mmCIF file of N, CA and C in Angstrom:
data_model
loop_
_atom_site.group_PDB
_atom_site.id
_atom_site.type_symbol
_atom_site.label_atom_id
_atom_site.label_comp_id
_atom_site.label_asym_id
_atom_site.label_seq_id
_atom_site.Cartn_x
_atom_site.Cartn_y
_atom_site.Cartn_z
ATOM 1 N N UNK D 1 3.179 -12.703 37.230
ATOM 2 C CA UNK D 1 3.254 -13.083 35.529
ATOM 3 C C UNK D 1 3.882 -14.720 35.961
ATOM 4 N N UNK D 2 2.961 -15.715 34.899
ATOM 5 C CA UNK D 2 3.437 -17.208 35.270
ATOM 6 C C UNK D 2 4.159 -17.207 34.305
ATOM 7 N N UNK D 3 5.516 -18.087 34.355
ATOM 8 C CA UNK D 3 7.047 -18.140 33.284
ATOM 9 C C UNK D 3 5.959 -18.717 31.252
ATOM 10 N N UNK D 4 4.779 -18.889 31.783
ATOM 11 C CA UNK D 4 4.599 -19.974 30.450
ATOM 12 C C UNK D 4 3.613 -18.980 29.385
ATOM 13 N N UNK D 5 3.188 -17.913 30.600
ATOM 14 C CA UNK D 5 2.281 -16.802 29.418
ATOM 15 C C UNK D 5 3.533 -15.633 29.464
ATOM 16 N N UNK D 6 5.113 -15.196 30.094
ATOM 17 C CA UNK D 6 5.857 -14.837 29.454
ATOM 18 C C UNK D 6 6.048 -15.603 28.461
ATOM 19 N N UNK D 7 6.365 -16.228 28.062
ATOM 20 C CA UNK D 7 6.941 -17.290 26.763
ATOM 21 C C UNK D 7 6.078 -17.447 25.960
ATOM 22 N N UNK D 8 4.839 -17.064 26.081
ATOM 23 C CA UNK D 8 3.824 -16.298 24.835
ATOM 24 C C UNK D 8 3.835 -15.363 24.982
ATOM 25 N N UNK D 9 4.038 -13.774 25.501
ATOM 26 C CA UNK D 9 3.802 -12.849 25.517
ATOM 27 C C UNK D 9 4.960 -12.367 24.388
ATOM 28 N N UNK D 10 6.464 -13.764 24.730
ATOM 29 C CA UNK D 10 7.732 -13.112 23.908
ATOM 30 C C UNK D 10 7.555 -13.297 22.627
ATOM 31 N N UNK D 11 6.928 -14.703 22.809
ATOM 32 C CA UNK D 11 7.035 -15.620 21.132
ATOM 33 C C UNK D 11 5.921 -14.312 20.320
ATOM 34 N N UNK D 12 5.156 -13.886 20.793
ATOM 35 C CA UNK D 12 4.228 -13.260 20.249
ATOM 36 C C UNK D 12 4.231 -11.609 19.621
ATOM 37 N N UNK D 13 5.787 -10.957 20.119
ATOM 38 C CA UNK D 13 6.231 -9.818 19.928
ATOM 39 C C UNK D 13 6.733 -9.525 18.320
ATOM 40 N N UNK D 14 7.758 -10.926 17.766
ATOM 41 C CA UNK D 14 8.270 -10.153 16.803
ATOM 42 C C UNK D 14 6.635 -10.188 15.800
ATOM 43 N N UNK D 15 5.868 -10.462 15.544
ATOM 44 C CA UNK D 15 4.883 -10.610 14.497
ATOM 45 C C UNK D 15 3.882 -8.952 15.002
ATOM 46 N N UNK D 16 3.945 -8.897 16.064
ATOM 47 C CA UNK D 16 3.192 -7.743 16.369
ATOM 48 C C UNK D 16 4.713 -6.727 16.160
ATOM 49 N N UNK D 17 5.781 -6.448 15.976
ATOM 50 C CA UNK D 17 6.541 -5.600 15.227
ATOM 51 C C UNK D 17 6.812 -5.103 14.196
ATOM 52 N N UNK D 18 6.691 -6.860 13.513
ATOM 53 C CA UNK D 18 5.940 -6.696 11.982
ATOM 54 C C UNK D 18 5.269 -6.077 11.771
ATOM 55 N N UNK D 19 3.745 -5.281 12.219
ATOM 56 C CA UNK D 19 2.334 -4.816 12.036
ATOM 57 C C UNK D 19 2.933 -3.329 12.597
ATOM 58 N N UNK D 20 4.041 -3.576 13.599
ATOM 59 C CA UNK D 20 4.203 -2.108 14.044
ATOM 60 C C UNK D 20 5.184 -1.296 13.001
ATOM 61 N N UNK D 21 5.860 -1.948 12.182
ATOM 62 C CA UNK D 21 6.859 -1.634 10.935
ATOM 63 C C UNK D 21 5.750 -1.533 9.699
ATOM 64 N N UNK D 22 5.687 -2.287 8.987
ATOM 65 C CA UNK D 22 4.743 -2.504 8.207
ATOM 66 C C UNK D 22 3.421 -1.072 8.198
ATOM 67 N N UNK D 23 3.163 -0.893 9.662
ATOM 68 C CA UNK D 23 2.162 0.347 9.475
ATOM 69 C C UNK D 23 2.278 1.268 9.242
ATOM 70 N N UNK D 24 3.517 1.989 10.037
ATOM 71 C CA UNK D 24 4.145 3.365 9.054
ATOM 72 C C UNK D 24 4.489 2.879 7.224
ATOM 73 N N UNK D 25 4.452 2.222 7.011
ATOM 74 C CA UNK D 25 4.785 2.077 5.972
ATOM 75 C C UNK D 25 3.077 1.889 4.475
ATOM 76 N N UNK D 26 2.450 1.224 5.744
ATOM 77 C CA UNK D 26 0.997 1.878 5.045
ATOM 78 C C UNK D 26 -0.122 2.777 5.146
ATOM 79 N N UNK D 27 0.762 3.761 6.400
ATOM 80 C CA UNK D 27 0.704 5.167 6.552
ATOM 81 C C UNK D 27 0.957 5.969 5.302
ATOM 82 N N UNK D 28 2.299 5.652 4.716
ATOM 83 C CA UNK D 28 2.616 6.717 4.511
ATOM 84 C C UNK D 28 2.248 6.171 2.245
ATOM 85 N N UNK D 29 1.486 4.850 2.192
ATOM 86 C CA UNK D 29 1.237 5.226 1.505
ATOM 87 C C UNK D 29 -0.164 5.065 1.418
ATOM 88 N N UNK D 30 -1.092 5.046 2.168
ATOM 89 C CA UNK D 30 -2.520 5.836 2.410
ATOM 90 C C UNK D 30 -2.680 7.300 1.720
ATOM 91 N N UNK D 31 -1.356 8.013 2.574
ATOM 92 C CA UNK D 31 -1.155 9.433 1.949
ATOM 93 C C UNK D 31 -1.100 9.363 0.587
ATOM 94 N N UNK D 32 -0.191 8.843 0.271
ATOM 95 C CA UNK D 32 -0.138 9.219 -1.144
ATOM 96 C C UNK D 32 -1.314 9.282 -2.195
ATOM 97 N N UNK D 33 -2.286 7.377 -1.477
ATOM 98 C CA UNK D 33 -2.963 7.131 -2.518
ATOM 99 C C UNK D 33 -3.977 7.887 -2.105
ATOM 100 N N UNK D 34 -4.452 8.989 -1.249
ATOM 101 C CA UNK D 34 -5.454 10.656 -1.124
ATOM 102 C C UNK D 34 -4.895 11.322 -1.480
ATOM 103 N N UNK D 35 -3.999 11.846 -2.311
ATOM 104 C CA UNK D 35 -3.535 12.908 -2.497
ATOM 105 C C UNK D 35 -3.437 12.690 -4.066
ATOM 106 N N UNK D 36 -3.053 11.528 -4.407
ATOM 107 C CA UNK D 36 -3.056 11.069 -6.066
ATOM 108 C C UNK D 36 -4.578 11.001 -6.236
ATOM 109 N N UNK D 37 -5.360 10.347 -5.695
ATOM 110 C CA UNK D 37 -6.834 10.737 -6.284
ATOM 111 C C UNK D 37 -7.669 12.006 -5.850
ATOM 112 N N UNK D 38 -7.058 13.162 -4.676
ATOM 113 C CA UNK D 38 -7.656 14.803 -4.421
ATOM 114 C C UNK D 38 -7.037 15.136 -6.083
ATOM 115 N N UNK D 39 -6.122 14.879 -6.028
ATOM 116 C CA UNK D 39 -5.134 15.383 -7.531
ATOM 117 C C UNK D 39 -5.779 15.156 -8.884
ATOM 118 N N UNK D 40 -6.343 13.837 -9.131
ATOM 119 C CA UNK D 40 -6.937 13.400 -9.967
ATOM 120 C C UNK D 40 -8.849 14.097 -10.098
ATOM 121 N N UNK D 41 -9.298 14.414 -8.987
ATOM 122 C CA UNK D 41 -10.103 14.588 -8.707
ATOM 123 C C UNK D 41 -10.763 16.675 -9.312
ATOM 124 N N UNK D 42 -8.779 17.119 -9.422
ATOM 125 C CA UNK D 42 -8.342 18.599 -9.234
ATOM 126 C C UNK D 42 -8.463 18.819 -10.732
ATOM 127 N N UNK D 43 -7.399 17.319 -11.159
ATOM 128 C CA UNK D 43 -7.658 17.579 -12.944
ATOM 129 C C UNK D 43 -8.887 17.810 -14.043
ATOM 130 N N UNK D 44 -9.365 16.687 -13.135
ATOM 131 C CA UNK D 44 -11.059 16.300 -14.104
ATOM 132 C C UNK D 44 -11.976 17.792 -13.684
ATOM 133 N N UNK D 45 -11.567 18.341 -12.841
ATOM 134 C CA UNK D 45 -12.838 19.552 -13.041
ATOM 135 C C UNK D 45 -12.300 20.656 -13.780
ATOM 136 N N UNK D 46 -10.692 20.588 -13.793
ATOM 137 C CA UNK D 46 -9.486 21.740 -14.690
ATOM 138 C C UNK D 46 -10.596 21.007 -16.157
ATOM 139 N N UNK D 47 -10.512 20.166 -16.183
ATOM 140 C CA UNK D 47 -10.749 19.214 -17.646
ATOM 141 C C UNK D 47 -11.930 19.643 -17.835
ATOM 142 N N UNK D 48 -13.125 19.856 -17.323
ATOM 143 C CA UNK D 48 -14.368 19.916 -17.910
ATOM 144 C C UNK D 48 -14.096 21.577 -17.806
ATOM 145 N N UNK D 49 -13.569 22.445 -17.395
ATOM 146 C CA UNK D 49 -13.559 23.857 -17.701
ATOM 147 C C UNK D 49 -12.821 24.737 -18.767
ATOM 148 N N UNK D 50 -12.202 23.460 -18.633
ATOM 149 C CA UNK D 50 -11.268 23.997 -20.269
ATOM 150 C C UNK D 50 -11.819 24.100 -21.405
ATOM 151 N N UNK D 51 -11.970 24.842 -22.649
ATOM 152 C CA UNK D 51 -11.805 24.902 -24.557
ATOM 153 C C UNK D 51 -10.469 24.586 -25.104
ATOM 154 N N UNK D 52 -9.620 25.123 -24.681
ATOM 155 C CA UNK D 52 -8.863 23.816 -25.102
ATOM 156 C C UNK D 52 -8.580 22.590 -25.629
ATOM 157 N N UNK D 53 -8.806 22.251 -26.646
ATOM 158 C CA UNK D 53 -8.450 21.104 -26.738
ATOM 159 C C UNK D 53 -7.050 19.589 -26.544
ATOM 160 N N UNK D 54 -5.936 21.200 -27.123
ATOM 161 C CA UNK D 54 -4.384 20.677 -26.716
ATOM 162 C C UNK D 54 -4.714 20.450 -24.609
ATOM 163 N N UNK D 55 -5.239 21.576 -24.569
ATOM 164 C CA UNK D 55 -5.074 21.524 -22.901
ATOM 165 C C UNK D 55 -5.785 20.067 -22.421
ATOM 166 N N UNK D 56 -6.704 19.849 -22.787
ATOM 167 C CA UNK D 56 -7.770 19.224 -22.578
ATOM 168 C C UNK D 56 -7.127 17.900 -22.138
ATOM 169 N N UNK D 57 -6.267 17.086 -23.974
ATOM 170 C CA UNK D 57 -5.397 16.511 -23.906
ATOM 171 C C UNK D 57 -4.769 16.706 -22.862
ATOM 172 N N UNK D 58 -3.353 17.153 -22.871
ATOM 173 C CA UNK D 58 -2.468 17.148 -21.241
ATOM 174 C C UNK D 58 -2.553 17.124 -20.633
ATOM 175 N N UNK D 59 -3.914 17.187 -19.921
ATOM 176 C CA UNK D 59 -5.077 17.069 -18.965
ATOM 177 C C UNK D 59 -5.141 15.316 -18.536
ATOM 178 N N UNK D 60 -6.189 14.977 -19.378
ATOM 179 C CA UNK D 60 -6.301 13.374 -19.556
ATOM 180 C C UNK D 60 -5.552 12.673 -19.450
ATOM 181 N N UNK D 61 -3.911 12.977 -20.018
ATOM 182 C CA UNK D 61 -2.889 12.393 -20.160
ATOM 183 C C UNK D 61 -2.705 11.927 -18.928
ATOM 184 N N UNK D 62 -2.279 13.707 -17.637
ATOM 185 C CA UNK D 62 -1.991 13.567 -16.416
ATOM 186 C C UNK D 62 -2.781 13.049 -15.424
ATOM 187 N N UNK D 63 -3.876 13.028 -16.295
ATOM 188 C CA UNK D 63 -5.117 12.114 -15.780
ATOM 189 C C UNK D 63 -4.831 10.422 -15.103
ATOM 190 N N UNK D 64 -4.533 10.042 -16.662
ATOM 191 C CA UNK D 64 -4.683 8.314 -16.922
ATOM 192 C C UNK D 64 -3.551 7.789 -16.105
ATOM 193 N N UNK D 65 -1.883 8.679 -15.796
ATOM 194 C CA UNK D 65 -0.865 8.661 -15.027
ATOM 195 C C UNK D 65 -1.410 7.897 -13.858
ATOM 196 N N UNK D 66 -2.050 8.867 -13.159
ATOM 197 C CA UNK D 66 -2.949 9.134 -12.042
ATOM 198 C C UNK D 66 -3.291 8.308 -11.946
ATOM 199 N N UNK D 67 -3.712 7.734 -12.711
ATOM 200 C CA UNK D 67 -4.886 6.919 -11.999
ATOM 201 C C UNK D 67 -4.007 5.743 -12.074
ATOM 202 N N UNK D 68 -3.716 5.718 -13.045
ATOM 203 C CA UNK D 68 -2.514 4.235 -12.962
ATOM 204 C C UNK D 68 -1.509 4.192 -11.951
ATOM 205 N N UNK D 69 -1.239 4.931 -11.313
ATOM 206 C CA UNK D 69 -0.846 5.262 -10.067
ATOM 207 C C UNK D 69 -1.543 4.749 -8.718
ATOM 208 N N UNK D 70 -3.234 5.532 -8.819
ATOM 209 C CA UNK D 70 -3.561 4.754 -7.790
ATOM 210 C C UNK D 70 -4.065 3.182 -7.877
ATOM 211 N N UNK D 71 -4.102 2.878 -9.063
ATOM 212 C CA UNK D 71 -3.998 1.798 -8.905
ATOM 213 C C UNK D 71 -3.206 0.561 -8.910
ATOM 214 N N UNK D 72 -1.646 1.125 -8.828
ATOM 215 C CA UNK D 72 -0.517 0.318 -8.170
ATOM 216 C C UNK D 72 -0.975 0.427 -6.798
ATOM 217 N N UNK D 73 -1.177 1.807 -6.084
ATOM 218 C CA UNK D 73 -0.891 2.635 -4.317
ATOM 219 C C UNK D 73 -2.542 1.049 -4.221
ATOM 220 N N UNK D 74 -3.314 1.052 -4.935
ATOM 221 C CA UNK D 74 -4.487 0.271 -4.016
ATOM 222 C C UNK D 74 -3.833 -1.111 -4.210
ATOM 223 N N UNK D 75 -3.452 -1.884 -4.531
ATOM 224 C CA UNK D 75 -2.542 -3.380 -4.823
ATOM 225 C C UNK D 75 -1.551 -3.148 -3.664
ATOM 226 N N UNK D 76 -0.402 -3.113 -3.346
ATOM 227 C CA UNK D 76 0.600 -2.011 -2.159
ATOM 228 C C UNK D 76 0.164 -1.802 -1.253
ATOM 229 N N UNK D 77 -1.332 -1.582 -1.121
ATOM 230 C CA UNK D 77 -2.519 -1.301 0.283
ATOM 231 C C UNK D 77 -2.920 -2.307 0.500
ATOM 232 N N UNK D 78 -3.156 -3.088 -0.722
ATOM 233 C CA UNK D 78 -4.116 -4.235 -0.120
ATOM 234 C C UNK D 78 -2.560 -5.593 0.475
ATOM 235 N N UNK D 79 -1.217 -5.874 -0.403
ATOM 236 C CA UNK D 79 -0.549 -6.426 -0.087
ATOM 237 C C UNK D 79 -0.483 -6.602 1.656
ATOM 238 N N UNK D 80 0.052 -5.086 1.563
ATOM 239 C CA UNK D 80 0.298 -4.687 3.560
ATOM 240 C C UNK D 80 -0.267 -5.112 4.197
ATOM 241 N N UNK D 81 -2.176 -4.240 3.774
ATOM 242 C CA UNK D 81 -3.089 -4.917 5.115
ATOM 243 C C UNK D 81 -3.667 -6.436 5.139
ATOM 244 N N UNK D 82 -2.464 -7.167 3.977
ATOM 245 C CA UNK D 82 -2.526 -9.726 4.341
ATOM 246 C C UNK D 82 -2.002 -8.597 4.701
ATOM 247 N N UNK D 83 -0.839 -8.825 4.501
ATOM 248 C CA UNK D 83 0.851 -8.539 5.836
ATOM 249 C C UNK D 83 0.143 -8.722 7.154
ATOM 250 N N UNK D 84 -0.321 -7.630 6.956
ATOM 251 C CA UNK D 84 -1.067 -7.617 8.735
ATOM 252 C C UNK D 84 -1.573 -8.544 8.619
ATOM 253 N N UNK D 85 -3.080 -9.427 8.500
ATOM 254 C CA UNK D 85 -4.007 -10.275 8.552
ATOM 255 C C UNK D 85 -2.979 -11.301 8.672
ATOM 256 N N UNK D 86 -2.023 -12.331 8.023
ATOM 257 C CA UNK D 86 -0.828 -13.000 7.957
ATOM 258 C C UNK D 86 0.134 -12.136 9.724
ATOM 259 N N UNK D 87 -0.322 -11.646 10.061
ATOM 260 C CA UNK D 87 0.911 -11.527 11.282
ATOM 261 C C UNK D 87 -0.063 -11.600 12.945
ATOM 262 N N UNK D 88 -1.423 -10.578 12.308
ATOM 263 C CA UNK D 88 -2.189 -10.878 13.337
ATOM 264 C C UNK D 88 -2.660 -12.424 13.858
ATOM 265 N N UNK D 89 -2.527 -13.297 12.328
ATOM 266 C CA UNK D 89 -3.008 -14.163 12.736
ATOM 267 C C UNK D 89 -1.626 -15.661 13.357
ATOM 268 N N UNK D 90 -1.031 -15.127 12.848
ATOM 269 C CA UNK D 90 0.409 -15.638 13.657
ATOM 270 C C UNK D 90 0.402 -15.141 15.643
ATOM 271 N N UNK D 91 0.149 -13.900 15.519
ATOM 272 C CA UNK D 91 -0.080 -13.564 16.901
ATOM 273 C C UNK D 91 -1.442 -14.506 17.950
ATOM 274 N N UNK D 92 -2.161 -14.625 17.086
ATOM 275 C CA UNK D 92 -3.389 -15.269 17.276
ATOM 276 C C UNK D 92 -3.109 -17.275 18.059
ATOM 277 N N UNK D 93 -2.026 -18.091 16.439
ATOM 278 C CA UNK D 93 -1.922 -19.121 16.655
ATOM 279 C C UNK D 93 -0.657 -19.251 17.994
ATOM 280 N N UNK D 94 -0.091 -18.281 18.035
ATOM 281 C CA UNK D 94 0.584 -17.940 19.382
ATOM 282 C C UNK D 94 0.339 -18.237 20.803
ATOM 283 N N UNK D 95 -0.961 -17.830 20.584
ATOM 284 C CA UNK D 95 -1.793 -17.152 22.499
ATOM 285 C C UNK D 95 -2.949 -18.818 22.112
ATOM 286 N N UNK D 96 -3.374 -19.703 21.163
ATOM 287 C CA UNK D 96 -3.914 -20.467 21.121
ATOM 288 C C UNK D 96 -3.202 -21.954 21.835
ATOM 289 N N UNK D 97 -1.652 -21.775 20.912
ATOM 290 C CA UNK D 97 -0.901 -22.776 20.973
ATOM 291 C C UNK D 97 -0.481 -22.785 23.067
ATOM 292 N N UNK D 98 -0.027 -21.581 22.886
ATOM 293 C CA UNK D 98 0.064 -21.246 24.862
ATOM 294 C C UNK D 98 -0.571 -21.074 25.742
ATOM 295 N N UNK D 99 -2.236 -21.389 25.132
ATOM 296 C CA UNK D 99 -3.114 -21.989 26.104
ATOM 297 C C UNK D 99 -3.732 -23.199 26.108
ATOM 298 N N UNK D 100 -3.551 -24.162 24.804
ATOM 299 C CA UNK D 100 -4.303 -25.023 25.074
ATOM 300 C C UNK D 100 -3.498 -26.344 24.316
ATOM 301 N N UNK D 101 -1.631 -25.215 24.255
ATOM 302 C CA UNK D 101 -1.008 -26.759 23.981
ATOM 303 C C UNK D 101 -0.568 -27.577 22.248
ATOM 304 N N UNK D 102 -1.793 -26.624 21.623
ATOM 305 C CA UNK D 102 -1.808 -27.262 20.437
ATOM 306 C C UNK D 102 -0.112 -26.590 19.694
ATOM 307 N N UNK D 103 -0.248 -27.105 18.801
ATOM 308 C CA UNK D 103 1.359 -27.235 17.904
ATOM 309 C C UNK D 103 0.796 -26.476 16.279
ATOM 310 N N UNK D 104 1.368 -25.662 15.488
ATOM 311 C CA UNK D 104 0.658 -24.884 14.785
ATOM 312 C C UNK D 104 2.435 -24.107 14.203
ATOM 313 N N UNK D 105 3.074 -24.933 14.471
ATOM 314 C CA UNK D 105 4.503 -24.281 13.845
ATOM 315 C C UNK D 105 4.375 -24.214 12.233
ATOM 316 N N UNK D 106 4.304 -25.573 11.756
ATOM 317 C CA UNK D 106 4.485 -25.638 10.188
ATOM 318 C C UNK D 106 2.956 -24.335 9.609
ATOM 319 N N UNK D 107 2.316 -23.810 10.071
ATOM 320 C CA UNK D 107 1.437 -22.847 9.740
ATOM 321 C C UNK D 107 1.674 -21.222 10.366
ATOM 322 N N UNK D 108 2.674 -21.836 11.674
ATOM 323 C CA UNK D 108 2.918 -20.433 11.645
ATOM 324 C C UNK D 108 4.156 -19.484 10.963
ATOM 325 N N UNK D 109 4.699 -20.498 10.948
ATOM 326 C CA UNK D 109 5.963 -20.269 9.252
ATOM 327 C C UNK D 109 5.641 -19.652 8.141
ATOM 328 N N UNK D 110 4.579 -21.069 7.080
ATOM 329 C CA UNK D 110 4.352 -20.001 6.008
ATOM 330 C C UNK D 110 3.419 -18.971 6.628
ATOM 331 N N UNK D 111 2.479 -18.017 7.354
ATOM 332 C CA UNK D 111 2.247 -17.074 7.521
ATOM 333 C C UNK D 111 3.423 -16.147 7.680
ATOM 334 N N UNK D 112 4.533 -16.459 8.076
ATOM 335 C CA UNK D 112 5.792 -15.101 8.111
ATOM 336 C C UNK D 112 5.866 -15.219 7.604
ATOM 337 N N UNK D 113 6.237 -16.553 6.586
ATOM 338 C CA UNK D 113 6.784 -16.529 4.809
ATOM 339 C C UNK D 113 5.861 -15.211 4.239
ATOM 340 N N UNK D 114 4.415 -15.778 4.406
ATOM 341 C CA UNK D 114 3.685 -15.129 3.373
ATOM 342 C C UNK D 114 3.445 -13.460 4.258
ATOM 343 N N UNK D 115 3.950 -13.077 5.489
ATOM 344 C CA UNK D 115 3.717 -11.719 5.795
ATOM 345 C C UNK D 115 4.807 -11.303 5.354
ATOM 346 N N UNK D 116 6.243 -11.263 4.814
ATOM 347 C CA UNK D 116 7.414 -11.292 5.002
ATOM 348 C C UNK D 116 7.056 -10.423 3.344
ATOM 349 N N UNK D 117 6.968 -11.411 1.897
ATOM 350 C CA UNK D 117 6.928 -12.007 1.042
ATOM 351 C C UNK D 117 5.452 -10.598 0.466
ATOM 352 N N UNK D 118 4.433 -10.848 1.505
ATOM 353 C CA UNK D 118 3.727 -9.509 1.392
ATOM 354 C C UNK D 118 4.313 -7.801 0.833
ATOM 355 N N UNK D 119 5.465 -8.103 2.042
ATOM 356 C CA UNK D 119 5.669 -6.631 2.757
ATOM 357 C C UNK D 119 7.322 -6.956 0.754
ATOM 358 N N UNK D 120 7.720 -7.190 0.451
ATOM 359 C CA UNK D 120 8.297 -7.551 -0.263
ATOM 360 C C UNK D 120 7.480 -6.684 -1.642
ATOM 361 N N UNK D 121 6.155 -7.599 -1.920
ATOM 362 C CA UNK D 121 5.577 -7.408 -2.737
ATOM 363 C C UNK D 121 5.031 -5.991 -3.098
ATOM 364 N N UNK D 122 4.794 -5.271 -1.975
ATOM 365 C CA UNK D 122 4.547 -3.696 -1.700
ATOM 366 C C UNK D 122 5.573 -3.233 -1.513
ATOM 367 N N UNK D 123 6.763 -3.320 -1.348
ATOM 368 C CA UNK D 123 7.911 -2.482 -1.197
ATOM 369 C C UNK D 123 7.937 -2.052 -3.327
ATOM 370 N N UNK D 124 8.292 -3.090 -3.726
ATOM 371 C CA UNK D 124 7.844 -3.375 -5.559
ATOM 372 C C UNK D 124 6.923 -2.418 -5.236
ATOM 373 N N UNK D 125 5.481 -2.844 -5.427
ATOM 374 C CA UNK D 125 4.690 -2.075 -6.442
ATOM 375 C C UNK D 125 5.040 0.086 -6.156
ATOM 376 N N UNK D 126 5.276 0.231 -4.194
ATOM 377 C CA UNK D 126 5.740 1.663 -4.056
ATOM 378 C C UNK D 126 6.478 1.796 -5.289
ATOM 379 N N UNK D 127 7.676 1.012 -5.575
ATOM 380 C CA UNK D 127 8.607 1.417 -6.534
ATOM 381 C C UNK D 127 8.254 2.209 -8.047
ATOM 382 N N UNK D 128 7.248 0.980 -8.372
ATOM 383 C CA UNK D 128 6.226 1.307 -9.077
ATOM 384 C C UNK D 128 5.973 2.870 -9.127
ATOM 385 N N UNK D 129 5.010 2.667 -8.241
ATOM 386 C CA UNK D 129 3.801 4.254 -7.551
ATOM 387 C C UNK D 129 4.680 5.528 -8.313
ATOM 388 N N UNK D 130 5.860 5.524 -7.650
ATOM 389 C CA UNK D 130 7.189 6.398 -7.555
ATOM 390 C C UNK D 130 7.449 6.876 -9.311
ATOM 391 N N UNK D 131 7.544 5.310 -10.124
ATOM 392 C CA UNK D 131 8.062 6.122 -11.381
ATOM 393 C C UNK D 131 6.709 6.533 -12.016
ATOM 394 N N UNK D 132 5.482 6.221 -11.920
ATOM 395 C CA UNK D 132 4.907 7.442 -12.135
ATOM 396 C C UNK D 132 4.484 8.250 -11.725
ATOM 397 N N UNK D 133 4.716 8.090 -10.895
ATOM 398 C CA UNK D 133 4.625 9.919 -10.391
ATOM 399 C C UNK D 133 5.648 10.803 -10.993
ATOM 400 N N UNK D 134 7.345 10.208 -11.142
ATOM 401 C CA UNK D 134 7.664 10.990 -11.856
ATOM 402 C C UNK D 134 7.220 11.714 -13.158
ATOM 403 N N UNK D 135 7.170 10.402 -13.550
ATOM 404 C CA UNK D 135 6.306 10.550 -15.544
ATOM 405 C C UNK D 135 5.431 11.065 -15.317
ATOM 406 N N UNK D 136 4.606 11.808 -14.510
ATOM 407 C CA UNK D 136 4.028 12.445 -14.163
ATOM 408 C C UNK D 136 4.473 14.095 -13.856
ATOM 409 N N UNK D 137 4.827 13.849 -13.242
ATOM 410 C CA UNK D 137 6.313 15.088 -12.945
ATOM 411 C C UNK D 137 6.767 15.792 -13.748
ATOM 412 N N UNK D 138 7.144 14.756 -14.778
ATOM 413 C CA UNK D 138 8.057 14.971 -15.919
ATOM 414 C C UNK D 138 6.770 15.288 -17.169
ATOM 415 N N UNK D 139 5.765 15.003 -16.973
ATOM 416 C CA UNK D 139 4.761 15.803 -18.028
ATOM 417 C C UNK D 139 5.031 16.846 -18.001
ATOM 418 N N UNK D 140 4.360 17.509 -16.709
ATOM 419 C CA UNK D 140 3.669 17.989 -16.174
ATOM 420 C C UNK D 140 5.051 19.512 -16.630
ATOM 421 N N UNK D 141 5.821 18.907 -16.374
ATOM 422 C CA UNK D 141 7.387 20.000 -16.933
ATOM 423 C C UNK D 141 7.540 20.920 -18.255
ATOM 424 N N UNK D 142 7.716 19.079 -19.420
ATOM 425 C CA UNK D 142 7.689 18.925 -20.689
ATOM 426 C C UNK D 142 6.496 20.432 -20.941
ATOM 427 N N UNK D 143 4.751 20.168 -20.539
ATOM 428 C CA UNK D 143 3.925 21.519 -21.294
ATOM 429 C C UNK D 143 4.396 22.795 -20.499
ATOM 430 N N UNK D 144 5.392 23.039 -19.180
ATOM 431 C CA UNK D 144 5.318 24.461 -19.234
ATOM 432 C C UNK D 144 6.773 25.151 -19.566
ATOM 433 N N UNK D 145 7.717 24.314 -20.451
ATOM 434 C CA UNK D 145 8.514 24.945 -21.235
ATOM 435 C C UNK D 145 9.507 24.203 -20.856
#
């Protein structure tokens, strides 16, 4: 393996590590998203079956809270996916630099800043989603007695 190729490979490892770490966060978010969607479907089916207006109202409030959670999670997932795209572009530009001796340092720096900032946005949204899930749990606990 040539020293030049080893240098390109070494330079591409940082964005690849970022992608790997962010991928675990993405997996967690997607699992929570699917669980929330399934819970909304269950509550909607339950609301359809019930005749008690008070129970229907309680179920509607729970559905709205979980729907808001899903919306927040969708935005967090999109932030993570965009971060992964930016990191992938860094890898691509690093390889192009190594192959054709071009220089994309300003673009790569901007992409790295964007990738890390988007992870930060996703984490903040994830915190909001957890707050929504606690609010839904609080509503269920209050109704239970």
